[in-house]
Short mmCIF file of C-alpha atoms in Angstrom, two decimals:
data_model
loop_
_atom_site.label_atom_id
_atom_site.label_comp_id
_atom_site.label_asym_id
_atom_site.label_seq_id
_atom_site.Cartn_x
_atom_site.Cartn_y
_atom_site.Cartn_z
CA MET A 212 -195.01 -73.14 24.30
CA ALA A 213 -194.15 -69.49 23.66
CA THR A 214 -190.47 -68.74 24.11
CA SER A 215 -188.35 -65.66 23.55
CA SER A 216 -184.64 -64.91 23.59
CA THR A 217 -182.40 -61.96 24.40
CA VAL A 218 -178.69 -61.23 24.56
CA GLU A 219 -177.50 -60.50 28.08
CA ALA A 220 -174.45 -58.26 28.77
CA GLU A 221 -173.54 -57.92 32.42
CA ARG A 222 -170.73 -57.49 34.96
CA LYS A 223 -170.64 -58.76 38.54
CA PHE A 224 -169.00 -57.37 41.71
CA ASP A 225 -168.30 -58.85 45.11
CA ALA A 226 -169.67 -56.98 48.11
CA GLU A 227 -169.48 -57.55 51.84
CA ALA A 228 -172.72 -57.48 53.82
CA SER A 229 -171.74 -54.10 55.34
CA THR A 230 -170.47 -52.47 52.13
CA PRO A 231 -172.45 -49.26 51.40
CA LEU A 232 -174.02 -48.81 47.99
CA PRO A 233 -172.00 -46.66 45.54
CA ALA A 234 -173.32 -43.21 44.62
CA LEU A 235 -174.96 -44.32 41.39
CA ASP A 236 -176.02 -40.80 40.35
CA THR A 237 -172.37 -39.66 40.23
CA ILE A 238 -171.42 -42.12 37.49
CA ASP A 239 -170.58 -40.39 34.19
CA GLY A 240 -173.46 -40.66 31.75
CA VAL A 241 -176.03 -41.42 34.44
CA ALA A 242 -178.43 -38.49 34.79
CA SER A 243 -180.84 -40.06 37.26
CA VAL A 244 -181.50 -43.20 39.23
CA GLY A 245 -184.89 -44.85 39.53
CA ALA A 246 -186.57 -45.68 42.81
CA PRO A 247 -185.40 -48.98 44.30
CA GLU A 248 -187.49 -52.06 43.59
CA THR A 249 -187.26 -55.05 45.90
CA HIS A 250 -188.16 -58.63 44.99
CA THR A 251 -187.67 -62.08 46.48
CA LEU A 252 -186.48 -64.42 43.74
CA LYS A 253 -186.41 -68.20 44.02
CA ALA A 254 -184.43 -70.00 41.35
CA ILE A 255 -184.16 -73.77 41.03
CA TYR A 256 -181.21 -74.79 38.85
CA PHE A 257 -181.31 -77.97 36.77
CA ASP A 258 -178.44 -80.05 35.45
CA THR A 259 -177.25 -83.64 35.15
CA ARG A 260 -175.64 -85.46 38.06
CA HIS A 261 -172.24 -84.82 36.48
CA LEU A 262 -173.09 -81.13 35.79
CA ALA A 263 -172.83 -81.44 32.00
CA LEU A 264 -174.41 -78.02 31.46
CA ALA A 265 -172.30 -76.21 34.04
CA ALA A 266 -169.16 -77.65 32.45
CA ARG A 267 -170.06 -75.80 29.25
CA GLY A 268 -171.07 -72.53 30.87
CA ILE A 269 -174.79 -73.25 30.32
CA SER A 270 -177.39 -72.64 33.02
CA LEU A 271 -181.00 -73.81 33.18
CA ARG A 272 -183.29 -72.55 35.93
CA ARG A 273 -186.91 -72.03 36.87
CA ARG A 274 -187.36 -68.73 38.69
CA THR A 275 -190.35 -67.29 40.51
CA GLY A 276 -190.67 -63.69 41.72
CA GLY A 277 -189.69 -60.48 39.94
CA HIS A 278 -190.58 -59.31 36.45
CA ASP A 279 -189.26 -62.29 34.49
CA ALA A 280 -190.63 -65.36 36.29
CA GLY A 281 -190.35 -68.49 34.18
CA TRP A 282 -187.78 -70.88 32.80
CA HIS A 283 -184.45 -69.34 31.77
CA LEU A 284 -181.82 -71.06 29.65
CA LYS A 285 -178.53 -69.17 29.29
CA LEU A 286 -176.08 -70.15 26.56
CA PRO A 287 -172.57 -68.66 26.14
CA LEU A 288 -172.35 -66.21 23.22
CA SER A 289 -169.06 -64.33 23.72
CA PRO A 290 -166.99 -63.09 26.67
CA GLY A 291 -169.35 -61.18 28.99
CA LYS A 292 -172.42 -62.05 26.91
CA ARG A 293 -174.94 -64.87 26.92
CA THR A 294 -178.07 -65.67 24.97
CA GLU A 295 -180.99 -66.09 27.34
CA ILE A 296 -184.08 -68.04 26.26
CA HIS A 297 -187.27 -67.64 28.30
CA ALA A 298 -190.24 -69.98 28.60
CA PRO A 299 -193.39 -69.75 30.77
CA LEU A 300 -193.38 -71.23 34.29
CA GLY A 301 -195.33 -74.35 33.35
CA ASN A 302 -194.69 -77.42 35.49
CA ALA A 303 -192.14 -77.02 38.28
CA ASP A 304 -190.61 -80.47 37.71
CA THR A 305 -190.70 -80.70 33.92
CA VAL A 306 -188.28 -78.79 31.71
CA PRO A 307 -190.13 -77.35 28.67
CA ASP A 308 -189.56 -79.43 25.53
CA GLU A 309 -188.15 -76.52 23.54
CA LEU A 310 -185.51 -75.86 26.17
CA MET A 311 -184.62 -79.56 26.39
CA ASP A 312 -184.23 -79.65 22.61
CA ARG A 313 -181.61 -76.92 22.93
CA ILE A 314 -179.49 -78.79 25.47
CA LEU A 315 -179.92 -82.47 24.62
CA ALA A 316 -176.68 -82.51 22.63
CA TYR A 317 -174.90 -81.60 25.88
CA THR A 318 -176.85 -83.61 28.48
CA ARG A 319 -177.18 -86.64 26.14
CA GLU A 320 -178.29 -89.63 28.20
CA GLY A 321 -177.94 -87.82 31.52
CA THR A 322 -181.13 -87.17 33.49
CA VAL A 323 -181.77 -83.48 34.19
CA ALA A 324 -182.87 -82.71 37.76
CA ALA A 325 -182.65 -79.95 40.37
CA VAL A 326 -179.09 -79.43 41.66
CA ALA A 327 -179.43 -76.20 43.66
CA THR A 328 -182.03 -73.73 44.93
CA LEU A 329 -181.08 -70.06 45.31
CA THR A 330 -183.23 -67.53 47.14
CA THR A 331 -182.24 -63.94 46.40
CA GLU A 332 -183.39 -60.77 48.11
CA ARG A 333 -182.88 -58.31 45.25
CA THR A 334 -182.96 -54.53 45.23
CA SER A 335 -182.66 -53.07 41.73
CA TYR A 336 -182.06 -49.51 40.51
CA ALA A 337 -182.69 -48.34 36.94
CA LEU A 338 -179.98 -46.01 35.58
CA TYR A 339 -181.15 -43.35 33.11
CA GLY A 340 -179.23 -41.18 30.67
CA PRO A 341 -179.65 -37.44 30.00
CA ASP A 342 -182.35 -38.14 27.40
CA GLY A 343 -184.38 -40.17 29.89
CA GLY A 344 -183.53 -43.43 28.23
CA ARG A 345 -182.82 -46.45 30.42
CA LEU A 346 -179.10 -47.22 30.19
CA ALA A 347 -178.65 -50.12 32.58
CA ASP A 348 -179.82 -51.76 35.77
CA PHE A 349 -177.83 -52.01 38.99
CA VAL A 350 -178.87 -54.80 41.34
CA ASP A 351 -177.88 -55.51 44.92
CA ASP A 352 -178.37 -59.21 45.70
CA HIS A 353 -178.30 -61.02 49.04
CA VAL A 354 -178.22 -64.72 48.17
CA HIS A 355 -178.99 -67.87 50.17
CA ALA A 356 -178.13 -71.14 48.43
CA HIS A 357 -179.08 -74.75 49.12
CA VAL A 358 -177.05 -77.23 47.07
CA SER A 359 -178.58 -80.68 46.57
CA VAL A 360 -176.01 -82.26 44.24
CA GLY A 361 -173.10 -84.05 45.92
CA GLU A 362 -172.87 -83.25 49.62
CA PRO A 363 -175.94 -81.10 50.55
CA ARG A 364 -174.93 -77.72 51.98
CA GLU A 365 -176.07 -74.14 52.61
CA MET A 366 -174.25 -70.84 52.05
CA GLU A 367 -174.87 -67.07 51.81
CA TRP A 368 -173.19 -64.14 50.08
CA ARG A 369 -173.80 -60.68 48.60
CA GLU A 370 -173.06 -59.50 45.08
CA TRP A 371 -173.75 -56.54 42.80
CA GLU A 372 -174.49 -56.68 39.12
CA VAL A 373 -174.69 -54.15 36.31
CA GLU A 374 -176.58 -55.17 33.16
CA LEU A 375 -177.23 -53.15 30.02
CA ALA A 376 -180.94 -52.48 29.67
CA ALA A 377 -181.18 -52.78 25.87
CA GLN A 378 -179.07 -54.78 23.45
CA ASP A 379 -180.13 -53.52 20.03
CA GLY A 380 -177.23 -51.33 18.99
CA ALA A 381 -175.97 -51.14 22.58
CA ASP A 382 -172.43 -49.90 22.99
CA ASP A 383 -170.30 -52.26 25.07
CA SER A 384 -168.10 -49.29 25.99
CA LEU A 385 -170.97 -48.05 28.18
CA LEU A 386 -170.76 -51.23 30.23
CA ASP A 387 -166.97 -50.87 30.45
CA ASN A 388 -167.38 -47.27 31.61
CA LEU A 389 -169.93 -48.18 34.29
CA THR A 390 -167.75 -51.06 35.44
CA GLY A 391 -164.65 -48.90 35.71
CA GLN A 392 -166.36 -46.21 37.75
CA LEU A 393 -167.99 -48.70 40.11
CA ALA A 394 -164.58 -50.25 40.71
CA GLU A 395 -163.15 -46.80 41.47
CA ALA A 396 -165.97 -46.29 43.97
CA GLY A 397 -164.75 -49.32 45.91
CA ALA A 398 -166.58 -52.19 44.22
CA LYS A 399 -164.47 -55.28 43.58
CA PRO A 400 -164.97 -56.97 40.17
CA SER A 401 -166.09 -60.50 40.85
CA GLU A 402 -164.34 -63.62 39.68
CA ARG A 403 -167.64 -65.49 39.95
CA THR A 404 -168.94 -66.73 36.62
CA SER A 405 -172.47 -67.15 37.99
CA LYS A 406 -174.46 -67.54 41.18
CA LEU A 407 -174.66 -71.26 40.54
CA ALA A 408 -170.86 -71.48 40.27
CA THR A 409 -170.56 -69.74 43.63
CA ALA A 410 -173.07 -72.09 45.21
CA LEU A 411 -171.43 -75.23 43.86
CA GLY A 412 -167.97 -74.06 44.88
CA GLY A 413 -165.52 -76.96 44.75
CA SER A 414 -168.13 -79.12 43.01
CA TRP A 415 -168.04 -76.84 39.97
CA PRO A 416 -166.81 -78.98 37.06
CA ASP A 417 -163.80 -78.30 34.88
CA ALA A 418 -164.70 -76.44 31.70
CA LYS A 419 -165.66 -78.86 28.96
CA GLU A 420 -165.12 -77.17 25.64
CA THR A 421 -164.49 -78.54 22.19
CA GLU A 422 -160.79 -77.97 22.51
CA GLY A 423 -158.03 -80.44 21.84
CA THR A 424 -154.59 -80.96 23.25
CA GLU A 425 -152.22 -78.01 23.21
CA TYR A 426 -149.27 -79.51 21.41
CA SER A 427 -145.80 -78.70 22.60
CA ASN A 428 -144.94 -78.41 18.92
CA GLY A 429 -147.50 -75.99 17.53
CA LYS A 430 -146.15 -76.64 14.03
CA ALA A 431 -147.04 -80.35 14.12
CA ALA A 432 -149.09 -81.64 11.18
CA VAL A 433 -152.00 -82.59 13.41
CA ALA A 434 -152.40 -79.09 14.93
CA PRO A 435 -154.36 -77.42 12.06
CA VAL A 436 -156.44 -80.58 11.61
CA ILE A 437 -157.51 -80.70 15.26
CA SER A 438 -158.25 -76.97 15.15
CA PHE A 439 -160.56 -77.53 12.16
CA LEU A 440 -162.26 -80.50 13.86
CA GLN A 441 -162.81 -78.41 17.00
CA ALA A 442 -164.73 -75.80 15.04
CA GLN A 443 -166.85 -78.42 13.27
CA MET A 444 -167.66 -80.21 16.52
CA ALA A 445 -168.85 -76.97 18.08
CA ASP A 446 -171.02 -76.32 15.01
CA LEU A 447 -172.42 -79.86 15.13
CA LEU A 448 -173.62 -79.35 18.71
CA PHE A 449 -175.09 -75.98 17.72
CA GLN A 450 -176.95 -77.41 14.71
CA ASP A 451 -178.27 -80.32 16.78
CA ALA A 452 -180.68 -78.00 18.59
CA HIS A 453 -181.83 -76.40 15.35
CA VAL A 454 -182.74 -79.78 13.86
CA ARG A 455 -184.67 -80.76 16.98
CA LEU A 456 -186.51 -77.42 16.88
CA GLY A 457 -187.40 -77.91 13.21
CA ARG A 458 -185.59 -74.77 12.00
CA ASP A 459 -185.51 -74.11 8.26
CA ASP A 460 -182.45 -75.56 6.50
CA SER A 461 -181.17 -77.09 9.76
CA VAL A 462 -180.91 -80.64 8.41
CA HIS A 463 -178.87 -79.34 5.48
CA GLN A 464 -176.56 -77.40 7.80
CA MET A 465 -176.03 -80.34 10.15
CA ARG A 466 -175.41 -82.69 7.26
CA SER A 467 -172.82 -80.26 5.88
CA VAL A 468 -170.99 -80.20 9.22
CA ILE A 469 -170.89 -83.99 9.27
CA ARG A 470 -169.50 -84.02 5.73
CA ARG A 471 -166.71 -81.67 6.80
CA LEU A 472 -165.87 -83.89 9.76
CA ARG A 473 -165.86 -87.04 7.64
CA SER A 474 -163.86 -85.52 4.82
CA VAL A 475 -161.12 -84.17 7.05
CA LEU A 476 -160.88 -87.38 9.06
CA HIS A 477 -160.55 -89.28 5.79
CA SER A 478 -158.04 -86.98 4.09
CA TYR A 479 -155.81 -86.80 7.18
CA ARG A 480 -156.40 -90.34 8.40
CA THR A 481 -152.69 -91.25 8.25
CA LEU A 482 -152.05 -88.80 11.10
CA PHE A 483 -154.15 -90.97 13.43
CA GLU A 484 -154.50 -94.59 14.40
CA THR A 485 -156.51 -96.36 11.71
CA ALA A 486 -159.15 -98.04 13.88
CA ALA A 487 -160.08 -94.81 15.69
CA VAL A 488 -160.64 -92.94 12.41
CA GLU A 489 -162.54 -95.77 10.70
CA GLU A 490 -164.95 -96.16 13.61
CA ARG A 491 -165.82 -92.48 13.68
CA GLU A 492 -166.07 -92.25 9.90
CA ARG A 493 -168.47 -95.18 9.91
CA GLU A 494 -170.76 -93.63 12.52
CA LEU A 495 -170.66 -90.21 10.84
CA LYS A 496 -171.57 -91.85 7.54
CA SER A 497 -174.59 -93.54 9.12
CA LEU A 498 -175.78 -90.25 10.62
CA ALA A 499 -175.21 -88.41 7.33
CA LYS A 500 -177.22 -91.07 5.49
CA THR A 501 -180.19 -90.63 7.83
CA LEU A 502 -180.08 -86.86 7.46
CA GLY A 503 -179.50 -87.27 3.72
CA HIS A 504 -182.79 -89.09 3.17
CA TYR A 505 -184.68 -86.07 4.48
CA ARG A 506 -182.46 -83.53 2.73
CA ASP A 507 -182.74 -85.32 -0.63
CA ILE A 508 -186.53 -85.23 -0.38
CA GLU A 509 -186.37 -81.53 0.51
CA VAL A 510 -184.18 -80.74 -2.51
CA LEU A 511 -186.16 -82.93 -4.90
CA HIS A 512 -189.48 -81.41 -3.81
CA ALA A 513 -188.23 -77.84 -4.25
CA ARG A 514 -186.68 -78.66 -7.63
CA LEU A 515 -189.71 -80.37 -9.16
CA ARG A 516 -192.08 -77.76 -7.72
CA LYS A 517 -190.00 -75.00 -9.31
CA TYR A 518 -190.11 -76.62 -12.74
CA LEU A 519 -193.83 -77.30 -12.50
CA GLU A 520 -194.41 -73.63 -11.66
CA GLU A 521 -192.35 -72.57 -14.66
CA LEU A 522 -194.28 -74.75 -17.15
CA PRO A 523 -197.15 -73.15 -19.10
CA GLU A 524 -200.50 -74.28 -17.69
CA GLU A 525 -201.41 -76.12 -20.91
CA LEU A 526 -198.43 -78.44 -20.37
CA VAL A 527 -199.40 -79.37 -16.79
CA LEU A 528 -201.93 -82.14 -17.31
CA GLY A 529 -203.68 -82.86 -14.03
CA PRO A 530 -203.37 -81.62 -10.42
CA LEU A 531 -199.69 -82.50 -10.40
CA ARG A 532 -198.58 -79.71 -8.07
CA ASP A 533 -200.91 -80.79 -5.26
CA GLU A 534 -200.08 -84.44 -5.83
CA LEU A 535 -196.36 -83.64 -5.66
CA ASP A 536 -196.78 -81.68 -2.42
CA GLN A 537 -198.77 -84.47 -0.77
CA ARG A 538 -196.38 -87.20 -1.89
CA MET A 539 -193.27 -85.33 -0.78
CA ALA A 540 -194.82 -84.26 2.54
CA ALA A 541 -195.54 -87.90 3.39
CA ARG A 542 -191.99 -88.90 2.51
CA ALA A 543 -190.53 -85.99 4.47
CA ASP A 544 -192.53 -86.91 7.58
CA THR A 545 -191.21 -90.47 7.45
CA ALA A 546 -187.64 -89.29 6.88
CA MET A 547 -187.81 -86.74 9.71
CA ALA A 548 -189.11 -89.39 12.09
CA ALA A 549 -186.01 -91.44 11.24
CA VAL A 550 -183.81 -88.39 11.91
CA ARG A 551 -185.37 -87.82 15.32
CA ASN A 552 -185.06 -91.50 16.23
CA HIS A 553 -181.38 -91.51 15.27
CA MET A 554 -180.68 -88.32 17.20
CA THR A 555 -182.23 -89.65 20.41
CA SER A 556 -180.46 -92.99 20.20
CA ARG A 557 -177.66 -94.20 22.45
CA ARG A 558 -175.62 -94.71 19.29
CA TYR A 559 -175.79 -90.99 18.44
CA PHE A 560 -174.89 -89.78 21.92
CA ARG A 561 -172.00 -92.24 22.02
CA LEU A 562 -170.76 -90.77 18.73
CA LEU A 563 -170.75 -87.27 20.24
CA ASP A 564 -168.80 -88.57 23.25
CA GLU A 565 -166.29 -90.34 21.03
CA LEU A 566 -165.76 -87.38 18.73
CA GLU A 567 -165.07 -85.11 21.69
CA ALA A 568 -162.68 -87.66 23.17
CA PHE A 569 -160.89 -88.01 19.83
CA ILE A 570 -160.42 -84.24 19.53
CA ALA A 571 -159.36 -83.80 23.15
CA ASP A 572 -156.80 -86.61 23.04
CA PRO A 573 -156.16 -87.65 19.42
CA PRO A 574 -154.59 -91.09 18.89
CA LEU A 575 -151.61 -89.93 16.83
CA THR A 576 -149.25 -91.81 14.57
CA ALA A 577 -145.66 -90.65 14.15
CA LEU A 578 -146.74 -88.73 11.04
CA GLY A 579 -149.07 -86.60 13.13
CA GLU A 580 -146.08 -85.03 14.90
CA LYS A 581 -144.19 -84.30 11.68
CA PRO A 582 -143.80 -80.67 10.49
CA ALA A 583 -147.16 -79.32 9.36
CA ARG A 584 -146.26 -77.57 6.12
CA LYS A 585 -144.65 -80.53 4.39
CA THR A 586 -147.06 -83.17 5.69
CA VAL A 587 -150.24 -81.16 5.18
CA ALA A 588 -149.25 -80.18 1.65
CA LYS A 589 -148.58 -83.82 0.78
CA LEU A 590 -152.03 -84.92 1.99
CA VAL A 591 -153.89 -82.06 0.31
CA ASN A 592 -152.05 -82.74 -2.95
CA LYS A 593 -152.92 -86.41 -2.61
CA ALA A 594 -156.59 -85.45 -2.44
CA ALA A 595 -156.07 -83.29 -5.55
CA LYS A 596 -154.53 -86.23 -7.42
CA ARG A 597 -157.48 -88.40 -6.43
CA LEU A 598 -159.80 -85.77 -7.89
CA GLY A 599 -157.81 -85.83 -11.13
CA LYS A 600 -158.17 -89.60 -11.43
CA ARG A 601 -161.92 -89.42 -10.82
CA HIS A 602 -162.13 -86.68 -13.46
CA ASP A 603 -160.35 -88.80 -16.05
CA ALA A 604 -162.68 -91.72 -15.35
CA ALA A 605 -165.76 -89.52 -15.70
CA VAL A 606 -164.86 -87.88 -19.01
CA GLY A 607 -164.01 -91.30 -20.41
CA ALA A 608 -167.24 -92.94 -19.27
CA ALA A 609 -170.10 -93.77 -21.63
CA VAL A 610 -172.91 -91.22 -21.70
CA GLY A 611 -175.79 -92.32 -19.52
CA PRO A 612 -175.96 -93.92 -16.05
CA GLU A 613 -172.26 -94.84 -16.11
CA ARG A 614 -171.21 -91.24 -16.74
CA ASP A 615 -173.68 -89.89 -14.19
CA ALA A 616 -172.28 -92.20 -11.53
CA ALA A 617 -168.71 -91.26 -12.46
CA PHE A 618 -169.45 -87.54 -12.11
CA HIS A 619 -170.95 -88.22 -8.70
CA GLU A 620 -167.61 -89.76 -7.70
CA VAL A 621 -165.85 -86.65 -8.98
CA ARG A 622 -168.12 -84.54 -6.80
CA LYS A 623 -167.26 -86.57 -3.70
CA ALA A 624 -163.54 -86.25 -4.45
CA ALA A 625 -163.93 -82.47 -4.92
CA LYS A 626 -165.67 -82.29 -1.55
CA LYS A 627 -162.81 -84.11 0.16
CA LEU A 628 -160.26 -81.83 -1.47
CA ARG A 629 -162.27 -78.77 -0.48
CA PHE A 630 -162.29 -79.61 3.20
CA ALA A 631 -158.73 -80.91 3.24
CA ALA A 632 -157.65 -77.53 1.88
CA ALA A 633 -159.91 -75.68 4.33
CA ALA A 634 -158.18 -77.44 7.23
CA ALA A 635 -154.82 -76.34 5.78
CA GLU A 636 -155.71 -72.63 5.61
CA SER A 637 -154.13 -71.86 8.99
CA THR A 638 -150.87 -73.29 7.65
CA TYR A 639 -150.95 -72.32 3.97
CA GLY A 640 -153.13 -69.22 3.98
CA LYS A 641 -154.32 -67.84 0.65
CA ARG A 642 -152.92 -70.72 -1.39
CA ALA A 643 -155.01 -73.24 0.55
CA SER A 644 -158.03 -70.91 0.30
CA LYS A 645 -157.60 -70.84 -3.47
CA VAL A 646 -157.59 -74.64 -3.67
CA GLU A 647 -160.61 -74.78 -1.34
CA ALA A 648 -162.58 -72.29 -3.45
CA ALA A 649 -161.79 -74.09 -6.72
CA ALA A 650 -162.83 -77.46 -5.30
CA HIS A 651 -165.99 -75.91 -3.84
CA LYS A 652 -166.93 -74.57 -7.27
CA LEU A 653 -166.60 -78.01 -8.83
CA GLN A 654 -168.55 -79.59 -5.99
CA SER A 655 -171.39 -77.08 -6.42
CA ILE A 656 -171.62 -77.59 -10.18
CA LEU A 657 -171.66 -81.36 -9.85
CA GLY A 658 -174.12 -81.08 -6.95
CA ASP A 659 -176.60 -79.57 -9.41
CA HIS A 660 -175.75 -82.40 -11.79
CA GLN A 661 -176.48 -85.03 -9.14
CA ASP A 662 -179.75 -83.31 -8.20
CA SER A 663 -180.71 -83.59 -11.86
CA VAL A 664 -179.85 -87.30 -11.88
CA MET A 665 -182.11 -87.89 -8.89
CA ALA A 666 -184.91 -85.78 -10.36
CA ARG A 667 -184.81 -87.71 -13.65
CA ALA A 668 -185.02 -91.01 -11.79
CA GLU A 669 -188.05 -89.74 -9.87
CA LEU A 670 -189.72 -88.42 -13.02
CA LEU A 671 -189.14 -91.69 -14.84
CA ASP A 672 -190.83 -93.59 -12.01
CA LEU A 673 -193.76 -91.16 -11.97
CA GLY A 674 -194.21 -91.13 -15.73
CA SER A 675 -194.19 -94.92 -16.02
CA ALA A 676 -196.52 -95.63 -13.08
CA PRO A 677 -199.67 -97.68 -13.93
CA GLY A 678 -202.74 -95.55 -14.63
CA ILE A 679 -200.76 -92.30 -14.86
CA GLY A 680 -202.63 -91.30 -18.02
CA SER A 681 -201.99 -87.92 -19.64
CA ALA A 682 -199.81 -86.76 -16.74
CA ALA A 683 -197.03 -88.91 -18.25
CA PHE A 684 -196.66 -86.21 -20.90
CA THR A 685 -195.89 -83.54 -18.27
CA TYR A 686 -193.39 -85.78 -16.53
CA GLY A 687 -191.76 -86.43 -19.90
CA VAL A 688 -191.39 -82.68 -20.51
CA LEU A 689 -189.79 -82.24 -17.09
CA HIS A 690 -187.47 -85.17 -17.75
CA ALA A 691 -186.29 -83.53 -20.96
CA MET A 692 -185.70 -80.26 -19.08
CA GLU A 693 -183.61 -82.08 -16.51
CA ARG A 694 -181.57 -83.76 -19.23
CA SER A 695 -180.73 -80.34 -20.63
CA VAL A 696 -179.74 -79.14 -17.18
CA ALA A 697 -177.42 -82.13 -16.75
CA ASP A 698 -175.77 -81.49 -20.11
CA ALA A 699 -175.27 -77.83 -19.21
CA THR A 700 -173.69 -78.68 -15.85
CA GLU A 701 -171.28 -81.10 -17.53
CA THR A 702 -170.18 -78.35 -19.93
CA GLN A 703 -169.84 -75.89 -17.04
CA TYR A 704 -167.82 -78.41 -15.06
CA LEU A 705 -165.40 -79.08 -17.91
CA ARG A 706 -164.83 -75.34 -18.34
CA HIS A 707 -164.03 -74.77 -14.66
CA SER A 708 -162.11 -78.00 -14.09
CA ARG A 709 -159.19 -77.17 -16.37
CA LYS A 710 -157.58 -74.76 -13.95
CA ALA A 711 -158.85 -76.31 -10.71
CA LEU A 712 -157.31 -79.71 -11.44
CA ARG A 713 -153.84 -78.16 -11.71
CA LEU A 714 -153.88 -76.43 -8.31
CA ARG A 715 -151.52 -77.78 -5.65
CA LEU A 716 -149.98 -76.69 -2.38
CA LYS A 717 -146.27 -76.03 -2.71
CA LYS A 718 -144.26 -78.17 -0.31
CA PRO A 719 -141.23 -76.60 1.35
CA THR A 720 -137.88 -77.62 -0.13
CA SER A 721 -136.27 -78.21 3.27
#
């Protein structure tokens, strides 16, 4: 299925049936107007019964007629702009898989079906600049709508639309200029968000965004935490589509978002009712574990492949590179199948529902309404103290598996501190950013250490397998290389940890 995407920048105007067209050739910057082109467009809009897509400003339609017949999925990008993804016409009743993959995080278990059919008699005019380049398109639409969701009904209206013709390097001021001059010519800027919104009228759902309660006390401790969770939830829904589409690095990105959500829920758990936090942490942990299996294979494959490439040919005994690729590909396929199963499960969609509900109406404790600066600082500093304790345990552990495991615990504590500080940036500014950066550095160093631990375990299994023969020598060389890497990361960690472990947020004195 070949798809393409563009960024759409447009403005709409209301027009009565008798309103004359504006003099387009008198608009500043417009040197000439193309001959009118007339098309009959039929668009069938698809959504769930509860209009889950419309609630998020997303539209999915199949349109025939005109120059761009096919499936169109429009996703909000910024005010006045949307990303539009096109797919061929295909089957009239079946949404293309690639488009469904992009919206499944929003429709979840809801069945997608036709909710409205719009027939538009469109007359379009191309607007050209002095250099002959196409600036924009002006369209005059007479629309007839049949709504099939809720109470079936029919309606008609007329609207105008101006859309920039090209987006690469396009100047939004041109659109503003065209809009202003059309308004001066008697056009009335429309309050309609889309043709579908007009057709649905009172059935149009309330906007469903990842936004929480607006607290009467904007300085409450929970306010910066909810703000951080809002951003992560939006990113989670965004990354969901990328994983389903098999985009490079998407599993890593989604797993990182889940880690941020878990870490902040954990660090600030005393602001919320215990059961609500524990339930969501548990489900996020399960999802992260499923994604982690695939990501760990991805990291391990790239790491071992890199070291094999760096070894002199005389030290690579056997077709180890091909064997590694085949073995890891088989593991990755199994792990990705588990990811896809998890992400199409009722359990996963319920988690998305529950996270959104938690953010929209958080179950607060009394501490959540306390002043932000004092409370947030206390919780971030608590995470810093936890990191210090894990550090002391690691440097005192015996060299070997015990020490490796202890450093992994340090890494997890650094991660929690990092995201706790990140959530505090809106309250503590540069000081919180400094703590976040220091914790991130430690997490990264010890991430390399943990990757080495996993690589050594894999190499030990490979080198001791029955019938491995001379290849055991190569695996032994790689194991020794990984041991050196681990030692180097420990030294690097100890050098950077001295200052990082002392960082704290300063609590107000009153």
